[in-house]
Coordinates of N, CA, C and O in Angstrom, one line a residue:
M282 N -8.0 -138.5 7.5 CA -7.0 -138.2 6.5 C -6.4 -139.6 6.1 O -6.0 -140.3 7.0
S283 N -6.2 -139.8 4.8 CA -5.6 -141.1 4.4 C -4.1 -141.1 4.8 O -3.5 -140.1 4.9
A284 N -3.6 -142.3 4.9 CA -2.2 -142.5 5.3 C -1.3 -142.0 4.2 O -0.3 -141.4 4.5
H285 N -1.7 -142.1 2.9 CA -0.9 -141.5 1.8 C -0.8 -140.0 1.9 O 0.3 -139.5 1.7
L286 N -1.9 -139.4 2.2 CA -1.9 -137.9 2.3 C -1.1 -137.5 3.5 O -0.3 -136.5 3.4
T287 N -1.2 -138.2 4.6 CA -0.4 -137.8 5.8 C 1.0 -138.0 5.5 O 1.8 -137.1 5.9
T288 N 1.4 -139.0 4.8 CA 2.8 -139.3 4.5 C 3.3 -138.1 3.5 O 4.4 -137.7 3.7
A289 N 2.5 -137.7 2.6 CA 2.9 -136.7 1.7 C 3.0 -135.3 2.4 O 3.9 -134.5 2.0
L290 N 2.2 -135.0 3.4 CA 2.3 -133.8 4.1 C 3.4 -133.7 5.1 O 3.8 -132.6 5.5
R291 N 3.8 -134.8 5.6 CA 4.7 -134.8 6.7 C 6.0 -133.9 6.5 O 6.3 -133.1 7.4
P292 N 6.6 -134.0 5.3 CA 7.8 -133.1 5.1 C 7.5 -131.7 5.2 O 8.3 -130.9 5.6
L293 N 6.3 -131.3 4.8 CA 5.9 -129.9 4.8 C 5.8 -129.4 6.2 O 6.0 -128.2 6.5
L294 N 5.4 -130.2 7.1 CA 5.2 -129.8 8.5 C 6.4 -130.0 9.4 O 6.5 -129.5 10.5
H295 N 7.4 -130.6 8.8 CA 8.7 -130.8 9.6 C 9.8 -129.9 9.1 O 10.8 -129.8 9.8
D296 N 9.6 -129.3 7.9 CA 10.7 -128.5 7.4 C 10.1 -127.2 6.8 O 9.3 -127.2 5.8
I297 N 10.5 -126.1 7.4 CA 10.0 -124.8 6.9 C 10.4 -124.6 5.4 O 9.6 -123.9 4.7
G298 N 11.5 -125.1 5.0 CA 11.9 -125.0 3.6 C 11.0 -125.7 2.7 O 10.6 -125.1 1.6
A299 N 10.6 -126.9 3.0 CA 9.7 -127.7 2.2 C 8.3 -127.0 2.2 O 7.7 -126.9 1.1
F300 N 7.9 -126.5 3.3 CA 6.6 -125.7 3.4 C 6.7 -124.5 2.5 O 5.7 -124.3 1.7
S301 N 7.7 -123.8 2.5 CA 7.8 -122.6 1.7 C 7.8 -122.9 0.2 O 7.1 -122.3 -0.6
R302 N 8.6 -123.9 -0.1 CA 8.8 -124.3 -1.5 C 7.5 -124.8 -2.1 O 7.2 -124.5 -3.3
V303 N 6.8 -125.7 -1.4 CA 5.6 -126.3 -1.9 C 4.3 -125.5 -1.7 O 3.5 -125.4 -2.7
V304 N 4.1 -124.9 -0.6 CA 2.9 -124.2 -0.2 C 2.9 -122.8 -0.8 O 1.8 -122.3 -1.2
L305 N 4.0 -122.1 -0.8 CA 4.1 -120.7 -1.2 C 5.2 -120.6 -2.3 O 6.1 -119.8 -2.1
P306 N 5.1 -121.3 -3.4 CA 6.2 -121.2 -4.4 C 6.5 -119.9 -4.9 O 7.7 -119.6 -5.3
D307 N 5.5 -119.0 -5.0 CA 5.8 -117.7 -5.6 C 6.5 -116.8 -4.6 O 7.1 -115.8 -5.0
Q308 N 6.5 -117.1 -3.3 CA 7.3 -116.3 -2.3 C 8.3 -117.2 -1.6 O 8.8 -116.9 -0.5
R309 N 8.7 -118.3 -2.2 CA 9.6 -119.2 -1.6 C 10.8 -118.6 -1.0 O 11.4 -117.6 -1.6
L310 N 11.2 -119.0 0.2 CA 12.3 -118.4 0.9 C 13.6 -118.8 0.2 O 13.8 -119.9 -0.3
R311 N 14.5 -117.8 0.3 CA 15.9 -118.0 -0.3 C 16.8 -118.7 0.8 O 16.4 -118.7 2.0
G312 N 17.9 -119.1 0.4 CA 18.8 -119.8 1.3 C 19.2 -119.0 2.5 O 19.2 -119.5 3.7
Y313 N 19.5 -117.7 2.3 CA 19.9 -116.9 3.5 C 18.7 -116.6 4.4 O 18.9 -116.4 5.6
Q314 N 17.5 -116.8 3.9 CA 16.3 -116.6 4.8 C 16.0 -118.0 5.5 O 15.5 -118.0 6.6
L315 N 16.3 -119.1 4.8 CA 16.0 -120.4 5.4 C 16.9 -120.7 6.6 O 16.5 -121.4 7.5
E316 N 18.1 -120.3 6.5 CA 19.1 -120.6 7.6 C 18.5 -120.1 9.0 O 18.4 -120.9 9.9
P317 N 18.2 -118.8 9.2 CA 17.6 -118.5 10.5 C 16.2 -119.0 10.7 O 15.9 -119.4 11.8
A318 N 15.4 -119.2 9.6 CA 14.1 -119.8 9.8 C 14.2 -121.2 10.3 O 13.4 -121.6 11.3
R319 N 15.1 -122.0 9.8 CA 15.2 -123.3 10.3 C 15.8 -123.4 11.7 O 15.4 -124.2 12.5
A320 N 16.7 -122.5 12.0 CA 17.2 -122.5 13.4 C 16.1 -122.1 14.4 O 16.0 -122.8 15.5
I321 N 15.3 -121.2 14.1 CA 14.1 -120.8 15.0 C 13.1 -122.0 15.0 O 12.7 -122.3 16.1
A322 N 12.8 -122.6 13.9 CA 11.9 -123.7 13.8 C 12.4 -124.8 14.7 O 11.6 -125.5 15.4
E323 N 13.7 -125.1 14.6 CA 14.2 -126.2 15.4 C 14.1 -125.9 16.9 O 13.7 -126.8 17.7
S324 N 14.3 -124.7 17.3 CA 14.2 -124.3 18.7 C 12.8 -124.5 19.2 O 12.5 -125.0 20.3
V325 N 11.8 -124.0 18.4 CA 10.4 -124.1 18.7 C 10.0 -125.6 18.7 O 9.4 -126.1 19.7
S326 N 10.3 -126.3 17.7 CA 9.9 -127.7 17.6 C 10.4 -128.6 18.7 O 9.7 -129.6 19.1
H327 N 11.6 -128.3 19.2 CA 12.2 -129.1 20.3 C 12.1 -128.5 21.6 O 12.8 -129.0 22.6
G328 N 11.4 -127.4 21.8 CA 11.3 -126.7 23.0 C 12.6 -126.2 23.6 O 12.7 -126.3 24.9
L329 N 13.5 -125.7 22.8 CA 14.8 -125.3 23.3 C 14.8 -124.0 23.9 O 15.7 -123.6 24.7
G330 N 13.9 -123.1 23.6 CA 13.8 -121.8 24.2 C 14.9 -120.8 23.9 O 15.2 -119.9 24.6
R331 N 15.5 -121.1 22.7 CA 16.6 -120.2 22.3 C 16.1 -118.8 21.9 O 15.0 -118.6 21.5
Q332 N 17.0 -117.8 22.0 CA 16.8 -116.5 21.6 C 17.6 -116.2 20.3 O 18.8 -116.6 20.2
F333 N 17.0 -115.5 19.4 CA 17.7 -115.2 18.1 C 17.6 -113.7 17.8 O 16.6 -113.1 18.1
A334 N 18.6 -113.2 17.2 CA 18.6 -111.8 16.6 C 18.8 -112.0 15.1 O 19.8 -112.5 14.7
V335 N 17.8 -111.7 14.3 CA 17.9 -111.9 12.8 C 18.0 -110.5 12.2 O 17.1 -109.7 12.4
V336 N 19.1 -110.3 11.5 CA 19.4 -109.0 10.9 C 19.7 -109.2 9.4 O 20.6 -110.0 9.0
F337 N 18.8 -108.6 8.6 CA 19.0 -108.7 7.1 C 19.2 -107.2 6.7 O 18.7 -106.3 7.3
A338 N 19.8 -107.1 5.5 CA 19.9 -105.7 4.9 C 18.5 -105.3 4.6 O 17.5 -106.1 4.4
R339 N 18.3 -104.0 4.5 CA 16.9 -103.4 4.2 C 16.4 -104.1 2.9 O 17.1 -104.2 2.0
Q340 N 15.1 -104.4 3.0 CA 14.4 -105.0 1.8 C 14.9 -106.3 1.4 O 14.7 -106.8 0.3
A341 N 15.6 -107.1 2.3 CA 16.1 -108.4 2.0 C 15.2 -109.5 2.4 O 15.6 -110.7 2.1
G342 N 14.1 -109.3 2.9 CA 13.1 -110.3 3.2 C 13.0 -110.8 4.6 O 12.5 -111.9 4.8
K343 N 13.4 -110.1 5.6 CA 13.2 -110.5 7.0 C 11.7 -110.7 7.3 O 11.3 -111.7 7.9
D344 N 10.9 -109.7 6.9 CA 9.5 -109.8 7.2 C 8.8 -111.0 6.5 O 7.9 -111.6 7.0
E345 N 9.2 -111.3 5.3 CA 8.7 -112.4 4.5 C 9.1 -113.7 5.3 O 8.3 -114.6 5.4
M346 N 10.3 -113.8 5.7 CA 10.8 -115.0 6.4 C 10.0 -115.2 7.7 O 9.5 -116.2 8.0
L347 N 9.7 -114.1 8.4 CA 8.9 -114.1 9.6 C 7.5 -114.5 9.3 O 6.9 -115.4 10.1
A348 N 6.9 -114.0 8.3 CA 5.5 -114.3 8.0 C 5.4 -115.8 7.7 O 4.5 -116.5 8.1
Q349 N 6.3 -116.3 6.9 CA 6.3 -117.7 6.5 C 6.6 -118.6 7.7 O 5.9 -119.7 7.9
L350 N 7.5 -118.2 8.6 CA 7.7 -119.0 9.8 C 6.5 -119.1 10.7 O 6.1 -120.2 11.2
I351 N 5.8 -118.0 10.9 CA 4.6 -118.0 11.7 C 3.5 -118.8 11.0 O 2.8 -119.5 11.7
A352 N 3.4 -118.6 9.7 CA 2.4 -119.4 8.9 C 2.7 -120.9 9.1 O 1.7 -121.7 9.4
W353 N 3.9 -121.3 9.1 CA 4.3 -122.7 9.3 C 4.0 -123.2 10.7 O 3.4 -124.2 10.9
L354 N 4.3 -122.3 11.7 CA 4.0 -122.7 13.1 C 2.5 -122.8 13.3 O 2.0 -123.8 14.0
L355 N 1.7 -121.9 12.8 CA 0.2 -122.0 13.0 C -0.3 -123.2 12.3 O -1.3 -123.9 12.8
T356 N 0.2 -123.5 11.1 CA -0.3 -124.7 10.4 C 0.0 -126.0 11.1 O -0.8 -126.8 11.3
R357 N 1.2 -126.1 11.7 CA 1.6 -127.2 12.5 C 0.8 -127.3 13.8 O 0.5 -128.4 14.2
A358 N 0.4 -126.2 14.4 CA -0.2 -126.2 15.7 C -1.7 -126.1 15.6 O -2.4 -126.0 16.6
Q359 N -2.3 -126.1 14.4 CA -3.7 -125.8 14.3 C -4.6 -126.8 15.0 O -5.7 -126.5 15.4
R360 N -4.2 -128.0 15.2 CA -5.0 -129.0 16.0 C -4.8 -128.9 17.5 O -5.7 -128.9 18.3
R361 N -3.5 -128.8 17.9 CA -3.3 -128.8 19.4 C -3.3 -127.4 20.0 O -3.5 -127.3 21.2
G362 N -3.2 -126.4 19.2 CA -3.2 -125.0 19.7 C -1.9 -124.5 20.0 O -0.9 -125.2 20.1
G363 N -1.8 -123.2 20.3 CA -0.6 -122.5 20.7 C -0.7 -121.1 20.2 O -1.5 -120.8 19.3
E364 N 0.1 -120.2 20.8 CA 0.1 -118.8 20.5 C 1.5 -118.3 20.1 O 2.5 -118.6 20.7
V365 N 1.5 -117.4 19.1 CA 2.6 -116.6 18.7 C 2.3 -115.2 19.1 O 1.1 -114.8 18.8
V366 N 3.2 -114.5 19.6 CA 3.0 -113.0 19.9 C 4.1 -112.3 19.2 O 5.3 -112.6 19.3
L367 N 3.7 -111.3 18.3 CA 4.6 -110.5 17.6 C 4.4 -109.1 18.1 O 3.3 -108.5 18.1
A368 N 5.5 -108.5 18.7 CA 5.4 -107.1 19.1 C 6.2 -106.2 18.1 O 7.3 -106.6 17.7
A369 N 5.7 -105.1 17.8 CA 6.3 -104.1 16.9 C 6.3 -102.8 17.6 O 5.5 -102.5 18.5
P370 N 7.2 -101.9 17.2 CA 7.3 -100.6 17.8 C 5.9 -99.8 17.8 O 5.7 -99.0 18.7
T371 N 5.2 -100.0 16.7 CA 3.9 -99.3 16.6 C 2.8 -100.3 16.2 O 3.1 -101.4 15.6
M372 N 1.6 -100.0 16.4 CA 0.5 -100.9 16.0 C 0.4 -100.9 14.5 O 0.1 -102.0 13.9
T373 N 0.7 -99.8 13.8 CA 0.7 -99.8 12.3 C 1.7 -100.9 11.8 O 1.4 -101.7 10.9
Q374 N 2.9 -100.9 12.4 CA 3.9 -101.9 12.0 C 3.5 -103.3 12.3 O 3.7 -104.2 11.5
A375 N 2.8 -103.5 13.4 CA 2.3 -104.8 13.8 C 1.2 -105.3 12.8 O 1.2 -106.5 12.4
L376 N 0.4 -104.4 12.4 CA -0.7 -104.7 11.5 C -0.2 -105.0 10.0 O -0.7 -105.8 9.3
V377 N 0.9 -104.4 9.7 CA 1.6 -104.8 8.4 C 2.0 -106.2 8.5 O 1.8 -107.0 7.5
S378 N 2.6 -106.6 9.6 CA 3.0 -108.0 9.8 C 1.8 -108.9 9.8 O 1.9 -110.0 9.2
R379 N 0.8 -108.5 10.4 CA -0.5 -109.3 10.4 C -1.0 -109.5 9.0 O -1.3 -110.7 8.6
D380 N -1.0 -108.5 8.2 CA -1.5 -108.6 6.9 C -0.7 -109.5 6.0 O -1.2 -110.3 5.2
R381 N 0.6 -109.5 6.1 CA 1.5 -110.3 5.4 C 1.2 -111.8 5.8 O 1.1 -112.7 4.9
L382 N 1.1 -112.1 7.1 CA 0.8 -113.4 7.5 C -0.5 -113.9 6.9 O -0.6 -115.0 6.4
T383 N -1.5 -113.1 7.0 CA -2.9 -113.4 6.5 C -2.8 -113.8 5.1 O -3.4 -114.7 4.6
S384 N -2.1 -113.0 4.3 CA -1.9 -113.2 2.9 C -1.3 -114.6 2.6 O -1.7 -115.4 1.7
R385 N -0.3 -114.9 3.4 CA 0.4 -116.2 3.2 C -0.5 -117.4 3.6 O -0.5 -118.4 2.9
L386 N -1.3 -117.2 4.7 CA -2.2 -118.3 5.1 C -3.3 -118.5 4.1 O -3.8 -119.6 3.9
R387 N -3.8 -117.4 3.5 CA -4.8 -117.5 2.5 C -4.3 -118.2 1.2 O -5.1 -118.8 0.5
G388 N -3.0 -118.2 1.0 CA -2.5 -118.9 -0.2 C -2.1 -120.3 0.1 O -1.6 -121.0 -0.8
S389 N -2.4 -120.8 1.3 CA -2.0 -122.2 1.7 C -3.2 -123.1 1.7 O -4.2 -122.9 2.4
P390 N -3.1 -124.2 0.9 CA -4.2 -125.2 1.0 C -4.3 -125.9 2.3 O -5.3 -126.5 2.6
L391 N -3.3 -125.8 3.1 CA -3.3 -126.5 4.4 C -4.1 -125.8 5.5 O -4.3 -126.4 6.6
T392 N -4.5 -124.6 5.2 CA -5.3 -123.8 6.2 C -6.6 -123.4 5.6 O -7.3 -122.6 6.2
L393 N -7.0 -123.9 4.5 CA -8.2 -123.5 3.8 C -9.4 -123.7 4.7 O -9.6 -124.8 5.2
G394 N -10.2 -122.7 4.8 CA -11.4 -122.8 5.6 C -11.2 -122.7 7.1 O -12.1 -122.8 7.9
R395 N -9.9 -122.6 7.6 CA -9.6 -122.6 9.0 C -9.1 -121.2 9.5 O -8.8 -121.1 10.7
L396 N -8.9 -120.3 8.6 CA -8.3 -119.0 8.9 C -9.4 -118.0 9.3 O -10.4 -117.9 8.7
R397 N -9.2 -117.4 10.5 CA -10.1 -116.3 11.0 C -9.3 -115.2 11.5 O -8.2 -115.4 12.1
E398 N -9.8 -114.0 11.3 CA -9.2 -112.8 12.0 C -10.2 -112.3 13.0 O -11.4 -112.3 12.8
R399 N -9.6 -112.0 14.2 CA -10.5 -111.6 15.3 C -9.9 -110.3 15.9 O -8.7 -110.1 16.1
E400 N -10.8 -109.5 16.4 CA -10.5 -108.3 17.2 C -9.5 -107.4 16.6 O -8.9 -106.6 17.2
G401 N -9.2 -107.5 15.3 CA -8.3 -106.7 14.6 C -6.8 -107.0 14.7 O -6.0 -106.5 13.9
Y402 N -6.4 -107.8 15.7 CA -5.0 -108.0 15.9 C -4.7 -109.5 16.1 O -3.5 -109.9 16.3
I403 N -5.7 -110.4 15.9 CA -5.5 -111.8 16.1 C -5.7 -112.5 14.8 O -6.8 -112.3 14.1
V404 N -4.8 -113.4 14.4 CA -5.0 -114.3 13.3 C -5.0 -115.7 13.8 O -4.1 -116.1 14.5
Q405 N -6.1 -116.4 13.5 CA -6.3 -117.7 14.1 C -6.4 -118.8 13.0 O -7.1 -118.6 12.0
V406 N -5.8 -119.9 13.2 CA -5.9 -121.1 12.3 C -6.4 -122.2 13.2 O -5.6 -122.7 14.0
S407 N -7.7 -122.5 13.2 CA -8.3 -123.5 14.1 C -7.9 -123.1 15.5 O -8.2 -122.0 16.0
A408 N -7.1 -124.0 16.2 CA -6.8 -123.8 17.7 C -5.6 -122.9 17.9 O -5.2 -122.6 19.0
A409 N -4.8 -122.6 16.8 CA -3.6 -121.8 17.0 C -3.8 -120.4 16.6 O -4.6 -120.1 15.7
S410 N -3.1 -119.5 17.2 CA -3.3 -118.1 16.9 C -2.0 -117.3 17.0 O -1.0 -117.7 17.6
A411 N -2.0 -116.2 16.3 CA -0.9 -115.2 16.3 C -1.5 -113.9 16.7 O -2.5 -113.5 16.2
R412 N -0.9 -113.2 17.6 CA -1.4 -111.9 18.1 C -0.3 -110.8 17.8 O 0.9 -111.0 18.1
F413 N -0.8 -109.7 17.2 CA 0.1 -108.7 16.7 C -0.1 -107.5 17.6 O -1.2 -106.9 17.6
L414 N 0.9 -107.1 18.4 CA 0.7 -106.1 19.4 C 1.7 -104.9 19.2 O 2.8 -105.1 18.7
S415 N 1.3 -103.8 19.8 CA 2.2 -102.6 19.8 C 3.1 -102.6 21.0 O 2.6 -103.0 22.1
A416 N 4.3 -102.3 20.9 CA 5.2 -102.1 22.0 C 5.5 -100.6 22.3 O 6.4 -100.3 23.0
A417 N 4.6 -99.8 21.9 CA 4.7 -98.3 22.2 C 4.5 -98.1 23.7 O 3.8 -98.9 24.3
P418 N 5.0 -97.1 24.2 CA 4.9 -96.8 25.6 C 3.4 -96.7 26.1 O 3.1 -97.1 27.2
S419 N 2.5 -96.3 25.2 CA 1.1 -96.1 25.6 C 0.3 -97.4 25.5 O -0.8 -97.4 25.9
A420 N 0.9 -98.4 24.9 CA 0.1 -99.7 24.6 C 0.0 -100.5 25.9 O 0.9 -100.4 26.8
N421 N -1.0 -101.4 26.0 CA -1.2 -102.3 27.1 C -1.3 -103.7 26.6 O -2.4 -104.2 26.5
P422 N -0.2 -104.4 26.3 CA -0.2 -105.7 25.8 C -0.3 -106.8 26.8 O -0.2 -108.0 26.5
R423 N -0.4 -106.5 28.1 CA -0.3 -107.5 29.1 C -1.4 -108.5 29.0 O -2.5 -108.3 28.5
G424 N -1.2 -109.7 29.5 CA -2.2 -110.8 29.6 C -2.1 -111.8 28.4 O -2.9 -112.7 28.4
Q425 N -1.2 -111.6 27.5 CA -1.0 -112.5 26.4 C 0.0 -113.6 26.8 O 0.8 -113.4 27.7
T426 N -0.1 -114.7 26.0 CA 0.9 -115.8 26.2 C 1.5 -116.2 24.9 O 0.8 -116.3 23.9
A427 N 2.8 -116.4 24.9 CA 3.5 -116.8 23.7 C 4.0 -118.2 23.9 O 5.1 -118.4 24.2
S428 N 3.1 -119.2 23.7 CA 3.5 -120.6 23.9 C 4.3 -121.2 22.8 O 5.1 -122.1 23.0
L429 N 4.2 -120.6 21.6 CA 5.0 -121.1 20.5 C 6.2 -120.2 20.2 O 7.3 -120.7 20.0
L430 N 6.0 -118.9 20.1 CA 7.1 -118.0 19.7 C 6.7 -116.6 20.1 O 5.6 -116.1 20.0
L431 N 7.7 -115.9 20.6 CA 7.6 -114.5 21.0 C 8.6 -113.7 20.1 O 9.8 -114.0 20.1
V432 N 8.1 -112.7 19.4 CA 8.9 -112.0 18.4 C 8.9 -110.5 18.7 O 7.9 -109.9 19.0
A433 N 10.1 -109.9 18.7 CA 10.2 -108.4 18.8 C 10.7 -108.0 17.4 O 11.8 -108.1 17.0
N434 N 9.7 -107.6 16.6 CA 10.1 -107.2 15.2 C 10.5 -105.7 15.3 O 9.9 -104.9 15.9
E435 N 11.6 -105.4 14.6 CA 12.2 -104.1 14.7 C 12.6 -103.8 16.1 O 12.4 -102.7 16.7
A436 N 13.3 -104.8 16.7 CA 13.6 -104.7 18.2 C 14.4 -103.5 18.5 O 14.3 -103.0 19.7
Q437 N 15.2 -102.9 17.6 CA 16.0 -101.8 17.9 C 15.2 -100.6 18.2 O 15.6 -99.6 18.9
D438 N 13.9 -100.6 17.8 CA 13.0 -99.5 18.1 C 12.0 -99.7 19.3 O 11.1 -98.9 19.5
I439 N 12.3 -100.8 20.0 CA 11.4 -101.1 21.2 C 12.3 -100.8 22.4 O 13.4 -101.3 22.6
D440 N 11.7 -100.0 23.3 CA 12.4 -99.7 24.6 C 12.6 -101.0 25.4 O 11.7 -101.7 25.7
P441 N 13.9 -101.2 25.7 CA 14.2 -102.5 26.5 C 13.4 -102.6 27.8 O 13.0 -103.7 28.2
A442 N 13.2 -101.5 28.5 CA 12.4 -101.5 29.7 C 11.0 -101.9 29.5 O 10.4 -102.7 30.3
I443 N 10.4 -101.5 28.4 CA 9.0 -101.9 28.0 C 9.0 -103.4 27.7 O 8.1 -104.2 28.1
W444 N 10.0 -103.8 26.9 CA 10.1 -105.3 26.5 C 10.2 -106.1 27.8 O 9.5 -107.1 27.9
D445 N 11.1 -105.8 28.7 CA 11.3 -106.6 29.9 C 10.1 -106.6 30.8 O 9.8 -107.7 31.3
A446 N 9.4 -105.5 30.9 CA 8.2 -105.5 31.8 C 7.0 -106.1 31.2 O 6.2 -106.8 31.9
R447 N 6.8 -105.9 29.9 CA 5.5 -106.2 29.3 C 5.5 -107.5 28.4 O 4.5 -108.2 28.3
F448 N 6.6 -107.7 27.8 CA 6.6 -108.8 26.8 C 7.4 -110.0 27.3 O 7.0 -111.2 27.1
D449 N 8.5 -109.9 27.9 CA 9.4 -111.0 28.3 C 8.6 -112.0 29.2 O 8.8 -113.2 29.0
P450 N 7.7 -111.5 30.1 CA 6.9 -112.5 30.9 C 6.0 -113.3 30.1 O 5.5 -114.4 30.6
M451 N 5.7 -113.0 28.8 CA 4.8 -113.8 28.0 C 5.4 -115.1 27.5 O 4.7 -116.0 27.2
A452 N 6.7 -115.2 27.5 CA 7.4 -116.4 27.0 C 7.2 -117.6 27.9 O 7.1 -117.4 29.1

């Protein structure tokens, strides 16, 4: 990769806002979405291990913010690798999140030709992946690792005992 191209891409890989604005202009994040996205991105980028609760009004774009954040993380980690795990109350909800992420990655020139879907619940960009899992009582999500980010989407509908036993050890 040329030095000029590397210099031009650097802001996109260092700021989720720049990534959203340039790579996904039709779905670009709004200011209220960027604030939590940047806080989470900072924690991941600097290995701070912070925990966040993101609450938006219904239909205000929480899932869009999450999809773009995961797309940004996978884009950044595609060479060195890493895993995101997203748990949702049901597999149907997890797969809706997977589909939104896949759509955003397909729209990105930074992941062109590197996107793969595997086993129905894994989205991979070169060496980085996101796994979309059910947190239903009957699900068996054990054995996964969340080296980049662990997400409880719709956390209010996930049994805390299931989260503590099955998902918290992934972090």
